[in-house]
């Protein structure tokens, strides 16, 4: 990982890519969880546990400053297996490997590990920083993943950001998954204050269940009043999934995505009457974007298939990539 194949070393390229990937991942998948695993010296170590705490994973990247020794694909996959085995069937189980070597020092037959991955419906994706390796391609083919080899820095950034959005469920995954109700809790945020008589207010510190450290603020579980620092998370006491309404609505967009808008052809239909032509020109001239109110005369126009409202090209991208809603449809 210390080789300088690009303008920077491989480890610096990986660190830079992960620092961009982690925030974007949780921004697009607020209810998902992430875990970082490193392999060196023929072993695999967990840098962070499987959780939805973005800051925990960012802090764990500081331990990736130096990686020496042989990598082990099998040990890395076994550690991932032990963590992802507890993920419910309705969730997606994925492993993304950033591999900077051509060899793998494994303790036994890696084909047995591949069979475990297939049995637990875990998809393995690999991004190689060197040449193509047969066993990596085999692992991805057996687990219905994608194997890619980096050409340059821009290509690496493009490849890693492709895994930000959740993938569509395959036909095999749809057969295995079961539709079940998921119990969630909406905790309230508190700031604990202790106000003695005739004195200035003081902060009251209590232990949080996630870090076992004193804190004056946090989220209270609605079922057991357990205090945690960040959400979304799972309550350490009662096991209730704690989320906010914003996280839930953002995840719902992937189940019911906004339909693509139709392109409206520029130009108008001509008629034989001068009055009708002038009225038609006035209608086209007065067409504004339903979002930013920009005049769309002579510009590319997009039409919502439900409400037929017109939008400019910039607002069309914003509605589909960020908002995931048509504002005119919501107003009706």
mmCIF file of C-alpha atoms in Angstrom:
data_model
loop_
_atom_site.group_PDB
_atom_site.id
_atom_site.type_symbol
_atom_site.label_atom_id
_atom_site.label_comp_id
_atom_site.label_asym_id
_atom_site.label_seq_id
_atom_site.Cartn_x
_atom_site.Cartn_y
_atom_site.Cartn_z
ATOM 1 C CA UNK A 1 0.000 0.000 0.000
ATOM 2 C CA UNK A 2 3.017 2.262 0.223
ATOM 3 C CA UNK A 3 3.808 2.043 -3.490
ATOM 4 C CA UNK A 4 3.444 5.239 -5.507
ATOM 5 C CA UNK A 5 1.560 4.033 -8.596
ATOM 6 C CA UNK A 6 -0.443 7.255 -8.772
ATOM 7 C CA UNK A 7 0.374 10.846 -7.881
ATOM 8 C CA UNK A 8 0.125 9.674 -4.247
ATOM 9 C CA UNK A 9 0.711 6.343 -2.542
ATOM 10 C CA UNK A 10 -1.986 3.677 -2.546
ATOM 11 C CA UNK A 11 -2.788 4.154 1.140
ATOM 12 C CA UNK A 12 -3.154 7.908 0.693
ATOM 13 C CA UNK A 13 -5.484 7.316 -2.248
ATOM 14 C CA UNK A 14 -7.608 4.927 -0.176
ATOM 15 C CA UNK A 15 -7.771 7.316 2.790
ATOM 16 C CA UNK A 16 -8.800 10.197 0.555
ATOM 17 C CA UNK A 17 -11.491 8.089 -1.122
ATOM 18 C CA UNK A 18 -12.928 6.798 2.165
ATOM 19 C CA UNK A 19 -13.069 10.281 3.676
ATOM 20 C CA UNK A 20 -15.344 11.295 0.807
ATOM 21 C CA UNK A 21 -17.237 8.007 0.727
ATOM 22 C CA UNK A 22 -18.288 7.719 4.391
ATOM 23 C CA UNK A 23 -20.169 11.063 4.706
ATOM 24 C CA UNK A 24 -21.885 10.595 1.341
ATOM 25 C CA UNK A 25 -22.830 7.023 2.256
ATOM 26 C CA UNK A 26 -24.632 8.018 5.444
ATOM 27 C CA UNK A 27 -26.190 11.002 3.722
ATOM 28 C CA UNK A 28 -27.815 8.696 1.170
ATOM 29 C CA UNK A 29 -28.376 5.771 3.590
ATOM 30 C CA UNK A 30 -29.212 7.229 7.025
ATOM 31 C CA UNK A 31 -30.546 3.926 8.402
ATOM 32 C CA UNK A 32 -27.634 1.815 7.155
ATOM 33 C CA UNK A 33 -24.623 0.667 9.134
ATOM 34 C CA UNK A 34 -20.950 0.499 8.249
ATOM 35 C CA UNK A 35 -17.876 -1.312 9.534
ATOM 36 C CA UNK A 36 -14.195 -0.856 8.687
ATOM 37 C CA UNK A 37 -11.832 -3.847 8.574
ATOM 38 C CA UNK A 38 -8.122 -3.757 7.753
ATOM 39 C CA UNK A 39 -5.861 -6.645 6.812
ATOM 40 C CA UNK A 40 -2.103 -6.763 7.291
ATOM 41 C CA UNK A 41 0.470 -9.320 8.374
ATOM 42 C CA UNK A 42 -1.843 -12.121 7.220
ATOM 43 C CA UNK A 43 -4.514 -11.096 9.751
ATOM 44 C CA UNK A 44 -7.700 -9.000 9.720
ATOM 45 C CA UNK A 45 -8.591 -6.442 12.396
ATOM 46 C CA UNK A 46 -11.745 -4.416 12.998
ATOM 47 C CA UNK A 47 -11.100 -0.690 12.928
ATOM 48 C CA UNK A 48 -14.718 0.119 13.820
ATOM 49 C CA UNK A 49 -17.763 -1.889 14.791
ATOM 50 C CA UNK A 50 -20.883 -2.207 12.647
ATOM 51 C CA UNK A 51 -22.792 0.987 13.440
ATOM 52 C CA UNK A 52 -24.405 4.064 11.951
ATOM 53 C CA UNK A 53 -22.108 6.500 13.759
ATOM 54 C CA UNK A 54 -20.349 8.435 10.997
ATOM 55 C CA UNK A 55 -17.814 10.099 13.286
ATOM 56 C CA UNK A 56 -16.707 6.755 14.709
ATOM 57 C CA UNK A 57 -15.679 5.510 11.260
ATOM 58 C CA UNK A 58 -13.982 8.789 10.320
ATOM 59 C CA UNK A 59 -11.892 8.627 13.504
ATOM 60 C CA UNK A 60 -11.014 4.998 12.772
ATOM 61 C CA UNK A 61 -9.397 6.016 9.492
ATOM 62 C CA UNK A 62 -6.553 7.607 11.454
ATOM 63 C CA UNK A 63 -5.286 4.075 12.218
ATOM 64 C CA UNK A 64 -4.718 3.375 8.519
ATOM 65 C CA UNK A 65 -1.556 5.466 8.323
ATOM 66 C CA UNK A 66 0.753 2.461 7.781
ATOM 67 C CA UNK A 67 -0.132 -1.005 6.496
ATOM 68 C CA UNK A 68 2.664 -3.574 6.246
ATOM 69 C CA UNK A 69 2.799 -7.312 5.643
ATOM 70 C CA UNK A 70 0.723 -9.657 3.524
ATOM 71 C CA UNK A 71 -3.007 -9.143 3.086
ATOM 72 C CA UNK A 72 -5.508 -11.937 3.750
ATOM 73 C CA UNK A 73 -8.733 -11.998 1.782
ATOM 74 C CA UNK A 74 -10.074 -15.018 3.644
ATOM 75 C CA UNK A 75 -9.544 -13.557 7.116
ATOM 76 C CA UNK A 76 -11.102 -10.268 6.020
ATOM 77 C CA UNK A 77 -14.153 -12.038 4.644
ATOM 78 C CA UNK A 78 -14.477 -14.162 7.791
ATOM 79 C CA UNK A 79 -14.528 -11.047 9.973
ATOM 80 C CA UNK A 80 -17.158 -9.535 7.698
ATOM 81 C CA UNK A 81 -19.164 -12.757 7.846
ATOM 82 C CA UNK A 82 -19.281 -12.713 11.642
ATOM 83 C CA UNK A 83 -20.580 -9.130 11.643
ATOM 84 C CA UNK A 84 -23.076 -9.388 8.778
ATOM 85 C CA UNK A 85 -24.586 -12.680 9.961
ATOM 86 C CA UNK A 86 -26.666 -10.754 12.509
ATOM 87 C CA UNK A 87 -28.158 -8.425 9.891
ATOM 88 C CA UNK A 88 -31.875 -9.245 9.356
ATOM 89 C CA UNK A 89 -33.061 -10.789 6.088
ATOM 90 C CA UNK A 90 -34.792 -7.578 4.975
ATOM 91 C CA UNK A 91 -31.428 -5.777 4.914
ATOM 92 C CA UNK A 92 -28.747 -5.779 2.223
ATOM 93 C CA UNK A 93 -25.450 -7.443 3.134
ATOM 94 C CA UNK A 94 -22.512 -6.080 1.187
ATOM 95 C CA UNK A 95 -18.728 -6.102 1.451
ATOM 96 C CA UNK A 96 -16.547 -3.588 -0.400
ATOM 97 C CA UNK A 97 -12.841 -4.477 -0.541
ATOM 98 C CA UNK A 98 -10.161 -1.959 -1.531
ATOM 99 C CA UNK A 99 -7.258 -4.227 -2.438
ATOM 100 C CA UNK A 100 -3.750 -2.895 -3.039
ATOM 101 C CA UNK A 101 -1.884 -6.180 -3.527
ATOM 102 C CA UNK A 102 -1.671 -9.085 -5.962
ATOM 103 C CA UNK A 103 -1.319 -11.806 -3.302
ATOM 104 C CA UNK A 104 -3.338 -13.111 -0.372
ATOM 105 C CA UNK A 105 -1.992 -15.037 2.618
ATOM 106 C CA UNK A 106 -4.895 -17.270 3.679
ATOM 107 C CA UNK A 107 -4.908 -19.894 6.469
ATOM 108 C CA UNK A 108 -7.067 -22.445 4.606
ATOM 109 C CA UNK A 109 -9.172 -23.046 1.493
ATOM 110 C CA UNK A 110 -10.883 -19.765 0.561
ATOM 111 C CA UNK A 111 -13.520 -21.680 -1.422
ATOM 112 C CA UNK A 112 -15.140 -22.697 1.876
ATOM 113 C CA UNK A 113 -15.461 -19.030 2.786
ATOM 114 C CA UNK A 114 -17.019 -18.292 -0.612
ATOM 115 C CA UNK A 115 -19.664 -20.961 0.060
ATOM 116 C CA UNK A 116 -20.487 -19.280 3.387
ATOM 117 C CA UNK A 117 -20.894 -15.941 1.629
ATOM 118 C CA UNK A 118 -23.288 -17.463 -0.903
ATOM 119 C CA UNK A 119 -25.284 -19.211 1.834
ATOM 120 C CA UNK A 120 -25.748 -15.953 3.791
ATOM 121 C CA UNK A 121 -26.549 -13.904 0.655
ATOM 122 C CA UNK A 122 -23.576 -11.567 1.079
ATOM 123 C CA UNK A 123 -22.448 -9.630 -1.979
ATOM 124 C CA UNK A 124 -18.718 -8.924 -2.289
ATOM 125 C CA UNK A 125 -17.454 -6.033 -4.429
ATOM 126 C CA UNK A 126 -13.716 -5.507 -4.959
ATOM 127 C CA UNK A 127 -11.814 -2.475 -6.237
ATOM 128 C CA UNK A 128 -8.245 -3.434 -7.140
ATOM 129 C CA UNK A 129 -5.463 -0.858 -7.081
ATOM 130 C CA UNK A 130 -3.098 -3.034 -9.140
ATOM 131 C CA UNK A 131 -3.689 -5.674 -11.825
ATOM 132 C CA UNK A 132 -6.608 -8.081 -12.111
ATOM 133 C CA UNK A 133 -6.454 -11.131 -9.816
ATOM 134 C CA UNK A 134 -8.284 -14.365 -10.646
ATOM 135 C CA UNK A 135 -9.492 -15.172 -7.117
ATOM 136 C CA UNK A 136 -10.945 -11.661 -6.714
ATOM 137 C CA UNK A 137 -12.866 -12.035 -9.945
ATOM 138 C CA UNK A 138 -14.068 -15.471 -8.814
ATOM 139 C CA UNK A 139 -15.317 -14.156 -5.463
ATOM 140 C CA UNK A 140 -17.294 -11.354 -7.117
ATOM 141 C CA UNK A 141 -18.814 -13.663 -9.720
ATOM 142 C CA UNK A 142 -19.968 -16.206 -7.117
ATOM 143 C CA UNK A 143 -21.498 -13.548 -4.833
ATOM 144 C CA UNK A 144 -23.047 -11.474 -7.672
ATOM 145 C CA UNK A 145 -20.689 -8.580 -6.981
ATOM 146 C CA UNK A 146 -18.587 -6.294 -9.189
ATOM 147 C CA UNK A 147 -14.812 -6.458 -9.625
ATOM 148 C CA UNK A 148 -13.077 -3.339 -10.927
ATOM 149 C CA UNK A 149 -9.451 -2.330 -11.447
ATOM 150 C CA UNK A 150 -8.426 1.300 -10.980
ATOM 151 C CA UNK A 151 -6.836 3.156 -13.901
ATOM 152 C CA UNK A 152 -6.139 6.526 -12.251
ATOM 153 C CA UNK A 153 -7.219 8.745 -9.358
ATOM 154 C CA UNK A 154 -10.365 10.027 -11.078
ATOM 155 C CA UNK A 155 -11.389 6.499 -11.961
ATOM 156 C CA UNK A 156 -10.944 5.373 -8.341
ATOM 157 C CA UNK A 157 -13.109 8.239 -7.069
ATOM 158 C CA UNK A 158 -15.799 7.343 -9.590
ATOM 159 C CA UNK A 159 -15.710 3.641 -8.699
ATOM 160 C CA UNK A 160 -15.970 4.085 -4.934
ATOM 161 C CA UNK A 161 -18.791 6.633 -5.159
ATOM 162 C CA UNK A 162 -20.837 4.184 -7.224
ATOM 163 C CA UNK A 163 -21.429 2.210 -4.013
ATOM 164 C CA UNK A 164 -23.012 5.170 -2.182
ATOM 165 C CA UNK A 165 -26.537 4.535 -3.466
ATOM 166 C CA UNK A 166 -28.196 1.240 -2.452
ATOM 167 C CA UNK A 167 -28.213 -1.345 -5.269
ATOM 168 C CA UNK A 168 -31.480 -2.733 -6.653
ATOM 169 C CA UNK A 169 -32.424 -6.089 -5.179
ATOM 170 C CA UNK A 170 -31.689 -9.036 -7.443
ATOM 171 C CA UNK A 171 -34.300 -11.671 -8.227
ATOM 172 C CA UNK A 172 -32.544 -14.121 -5.903
ATOM 173 C CA UNK A 173 -32.525 -11.616 -3.017
ATOM 174 C CA UNK A 174 -36.214 -10.870 -3.523
ATOM 175 C CA UNK A 175 -37.014 -14.562 -3.164
ATOM 176 C CA UNK A 176 -35.028 -14.871 0.078
ATOM 177 C CA UNK A 177 -36.222 -11.677 1.767
ATOM 178 C CA UNK A 178 -39.386 -11.589 3.834
ATOM 179 C CA UNK A 179 -41.652 -8.580 4.275
ATOM 180 C CA UNK A 180 -41.978 -7.934 8.004
ATOM 181 C CA UNK A 181 -42.973 -4.985 10.122
ATOM 182 C CA UNK A 182 -40.019 -3.224 11.726
ATOM 183 C CA UNK A 183 -40.453 -1.664 15.160
ATOM 184 C CA UNK A 184 -38.830 1.780 15.443
ATOM 185 C CA UNK A 185 -38.661 4.427 18.127
ATOM 186 C CA UNK A 186 -38.409 8.195 17.807
ATOM 187 C CA UNK A 187 -36.293 9.460 20.731
ATOM 188 C CA UNK A 188 -36.359 13.004 22.063
ATOM 189 C CA UNK A 189 -33.232 15.101 22.433
ATOM 190 C CA UNK A 190 -32.553 16.449 25.937
ATOM 191 C CA UNK A 191 -30.073 18.773 27.620
ATOM 192 C CA UNK A 192 -29.872 17.996 31.311
ATOM 193 C CA UNK A 193 -29.707 21.040 33.570
ATOM 194 C CA UNK A 194 -29.470 21.214 37.331
ATOM 195 C CA UNK A 195 -30.684 24.567 38.682
ATOM 196 C CA UNK A 196 -29.953 25.093 42.400
ATOM 197 C CA UNK A 197 -32.056 27.673 44.221
ATOM 198 C CA UNK A 198 -30.735 31.208 43.655
ATOM 199 C CA UNK A 199 -27.797 30.066 41.520
ATOM 200 C CA UNK A 200 -26.883 29.935 37.866
ATOM 201 C CA UNK A 201 -28.000 26.799 35.971
ATOM 202 C CA UNK A 202 -25.458 23.972 35.901
ATOM 203 C CA UNK A 203 -25.263 21.066 33.501
ATOM 204 C CA UNK A 204 -26.025 17.644 34.947
ATOM 205 C CA UNK A 205 -23.856 14.840 33.552
ATOM 206 C CA UNK A 206 -25.001 11.224 33.212
ATOM 207 C CA UNK A 207 -23.459 8.226 31.492
ATOM 208 C CA UNK A 208 -24.440 7.426 27.927
ATOM 209 C CA UNK A 209 -24.978 3.771 27.092
ATOM 210 C CA UNK A 210 -23.025 3.862 23.830
ATOM 211 C CA UNK A 211 -19.655 5.190 25.032
ATOM 212 C CA UNK A 212 -19.987 4.776 28.833
ATOM 213 C CA UNK A 213 -18.825 8.374 29.266
ATOM 214 C CA UNK A 214 -20.502 11.300 31.089
ATOM 215 C CA UNK A 215 -22.483 13.700 28.882
ATOM 216 C CA UNK A 216 -25.005 16.459 29.482
ATOM 217 C CA UNK A 217 -27.089 15.845 26.354
ATOM 218 C CA UNK A 218 -28.335 12.955 24.287
ATOM 219 C CA UNK A 219 -31.333 11.056 22.983
ATOM 220 C CA UNK A 220 -33.698 9.180 25.310
ATOM 221 C CA UNK A 221 -35.116 5.845 24.185
ATOM 222 C CA UNK A 222 -38.934 6.059 24.301
ATOM 223 C CA UNK A 223 -39.188 2.486 25.609
ATOM 224 C CA UNK A 224 -36.593 2.281 28.412
ATOM 225 C CA UNK A 225 -35.307 5.907 28.814
ATOM 226 C CA UNK A 226 -31.776 4.789 27.949
ATOM 227 C CA UNK A 227 -29.550 7.682 26.809
ATOM 228 C CA UNK A 228 -27.405 7.503 23.682
ATOM 229 C CA UNK A 229 -25.315 10.135 21.913
ATOM 230 C CA UNK A 230 -26.316 9.838 18.252
ATOM 231 C CA UNK A 231 -29.080 8.431 16.081
ATOM 232 C CA UNK A 232 -29.838 6.336 14.092
ATOM 233 C CA UNK A 233 -28.720 3.589 16.429
ATOM 234 C CA UNK A 234 -29.961 0.512 18.239
ATOM 235 C CA UNK A 235 -30.748 0.848 21.943
ATOM 236 C CA UNK A 236 -28.189 -1.087 24.004
ATOM 237 C CA UNK A 237 -30.798 -2.016 26.626
ATOM 238 C CA UNK A 238 -34.036 -2.964 24.829
ATOM 239 C CA UNK A 239 -32.763 -3.370 21.248
ATOM 240 C CA UNK A 240 -35.194 -0.823 19.766
ATOM 241 C CA UNK A 241 -34.097 0.845 16.522
ATOM 242 C CA UNK A 242 -33.937 4.596 17.228
ATOM 243 C CA UNK A 243 -34.357 6.917 14.257
ATOM 244 C CA UNK A 244 -35.588 10.399 13.387
ATOM 245 C CA UNK A 245 -38.445 11.212 11.047
ATOM 246 C CA UNK A 246 -35.949 12.753 8.606
ATOM 247 C CA UNK A 247 -33.926 9.519 8.429
ATOM 248 C CA UNK A 248 -37.065 7.473 7.854
ATOM 249 C CA UNK A 249 -38.403 9.709 5.074
ATOM 250 C CA UNK A 250 -34.999 9.807 3.351
ATOM 251 C CA UNK A 251 -34.814 6.015 3.299
ATOM 252 C CA UNK A 252 -38.395 5.778 2.037
ATOM 253 C CA UNK A 253 -37.400 7.559 -1.179
ATOM 254 C CA UNK A 254 -35.556 4.479 -2.419
ATOM 255 C CA UNK A 255 -38.716 2.362 -2.076
ATOM 256 C CA UNK A 256 -40.825 4.841 -4.049
ATOM 257 C CA UNK A 257 -38.457 6.902 -6.206
ATOM 258 C CA UNK A 258 -39.582 9.961 -8.110
ATOM 259 C CA UNK A 259 -40.549 9.031 -11.656
ATOM 260 C CA UNK A 260 -38.387 10.446 -14.463
ATOM 261 C CA UNK A 261 -39.702 13.680 -15.945
ATOM 262 C CA UNK A 262 -40.559 13.821 -19.618
ATOM 263 C CA UNK A 263 -38.677 16.170 -21.931
ATOM 264 C CA UNK A 264 -40.961 18.761 -23.532
ATOM 265 C CA UNK A 265 -40.016 19.589 -27.078
ATOM 266 C CA UNK A 266 -39.108 23.204 -27.753
ATOM 267 C CA UNK A 267 -41.312 24.980 -30.246
ATOM 268 C CA UNK A 268 -45.065 25.277 -30.623
ATOM 269 C CA UNK A 269 -47.688 23.942 -32.940
ATOM 270 C CA UNK A 270 -48.610 26.338 -35.688
ATOM 271 C CA UNK A 271 -52.173 27.196 -36.784
ATOM 272 C CA UNK A 272 -53.742 29.141 -39.640
ATOM 273 C CA UNK A 273 -55.120 31.929 -37.447
ATOM 274 C CA UNK A 274 -53.009 34.894 -36.431
ATOM 275 C CA UNK A 275 -54.873 35.366 -33.121
ATOM 276 C CA UNK A 276 -54.323 31.787 -32.081
ATOM 277 C CA UNK A 277 -50.616 32.053 -32.986
ATOM 278 C CA UNK A 278 -50.149 35.087 -30.779
ATOM 279 C CA UNK A 279 -51.987 33.412 -27.898
ATOM 280 C CA UNK A 280 -49.808 30.313 -28.297
ATOM 281 C CA UNK A 281 -46.637 32.437 -28.228
ATOM 282 C CA UNK A 282 -47.802 34.193 -25.056
ATOM 283 C CA UNK A 283 -48.412 30.853 -23.375
ATOM 284 C CA UNK A 284 -44.935 29.577 -24.266
ATOM 285 C CA UNK A 285 -43.285 32.856 -23.272
ATOM 286 C CA UNK A 286 -44.966 32.825 -19.849
ATOM 287 C CA UNK A 287 -43.946 29.260 -19.021
ATOM 288 C CA UNK A 288 -41.758 29.365 -15.889
ATOM 289 C CA UNK A 289 -40.087 26.661 -13.846
ATOM 290 C CA UNK A 290 -42.416 25.486 -11.075
ATOM 291 C CA UNK A 291 -39.482 25.336 -8.638
ATOM 292 C CA UNK A 292 -37.176 28.329 -9.268
ATOM 293 C CA UNK A 293 -39.605 30.411 -11.389
ATOM 294 C CA UNK A 294 -37.036 30.823 -14.176
ATOM 295 C CA UNK A 295 -38.441 31.592 -17.613
ATOM 296 C CA UNK A 296 -38.195 28.478 -19.784
ATOM 297 C CA UNK A 297 -38.735 30.102 -23.168
ATOM 298 C CA UNK A 298 -36.208 28.581 -25.584
ATOM 299 C CA UNK A 299 -34.724 26.308 -22.898
ATOM 300 C CA UNK A 300 -34.916 22.606 -22.157
ATOM 301 C CA UNK A 301 -38.115 21.833 -20.217
ATOM 302 C CA UNK A 302 -39.019 18.768 -18.118
ATOM 303 C CA UNK A 303 -42.612 17.847 -17.334
ATOM 304 C CA UNK A 304 -43.825 15.893 -14.290
ATOM 305 C CA UNK A 305 -45.905 12.899 -15.515
ATOM 306 C CA UNK A 306 -48.426 13.323 -12.662
ATOM 307 C CA UNK A 307 -49.119 17.073 -12.420
ATOM 308 C CA UNK A 308 -47.666 18.176 -15.808
ATOM 309 C CA UNK A 309 -45.691 20.992 -14.128
ATOM 310 C CA UNK A 310 -42.628 22.237 -15.986
ATOM 311 C CA UNK A 311 -39.127 22.326 -14.531
ATOM 312 C CA UNK A 312 -35.740 23.470 -15.767
ATOM 313 C CA UNK A 313 -32.827 21.085 -16.183
ATOM 314 C CA UNK A 314 -31.115 22.146 -12.926
ATOM 315 C CA UNK A 315 -34.253 21.749 -10.806
ATOM 316 C CA UNK A 316 -34.974 18.401 -12.447
ATOM 317 C CA UNK A 317 -31.603 17.088 -11.256
ATOM 318 C CA UNK A 318 -32.136 18.531 -7.761
ATOM 319 C CA UNK A 319 -35.599 16.981 -7.399
ATOM 320 C CA UNK A 320 -34.445 13.510 -8.436
ATOM 321 C CA UNK A 321 -31.054 13.418 -6.685
ATOM 322 C CA UNK A 322 -31.769 15.336 -3.462
ATOM 323 C CA UNK A 323 -35.415 16.145 -2.766
ATOM 324 C CA UNK A 324 -36.964 12.996 -4.289
ATOM 325 C CA UNK A 325 -40.359 14.750 -4.481
ATOM 326 C CA UNK A 326 -42.220 16.956 -6.921
ATOM 327 C CA UNK A 327 -43.104 20.169 -5.020
ATOM 328 C CA UNK A 328 -46.225 20.759 -7.123
ATOM 329 C CA UNK A 329 -47.548 17.265 -6.412
ATOM 330 C CA UNK A 330 -46.989 17.786 -2.674
ATOM 331 C CA UNK A 331 -48.880 21.094 -2.807
ATOM 332 C CA UNK A 332 -51.962 19.513 -4.354
#
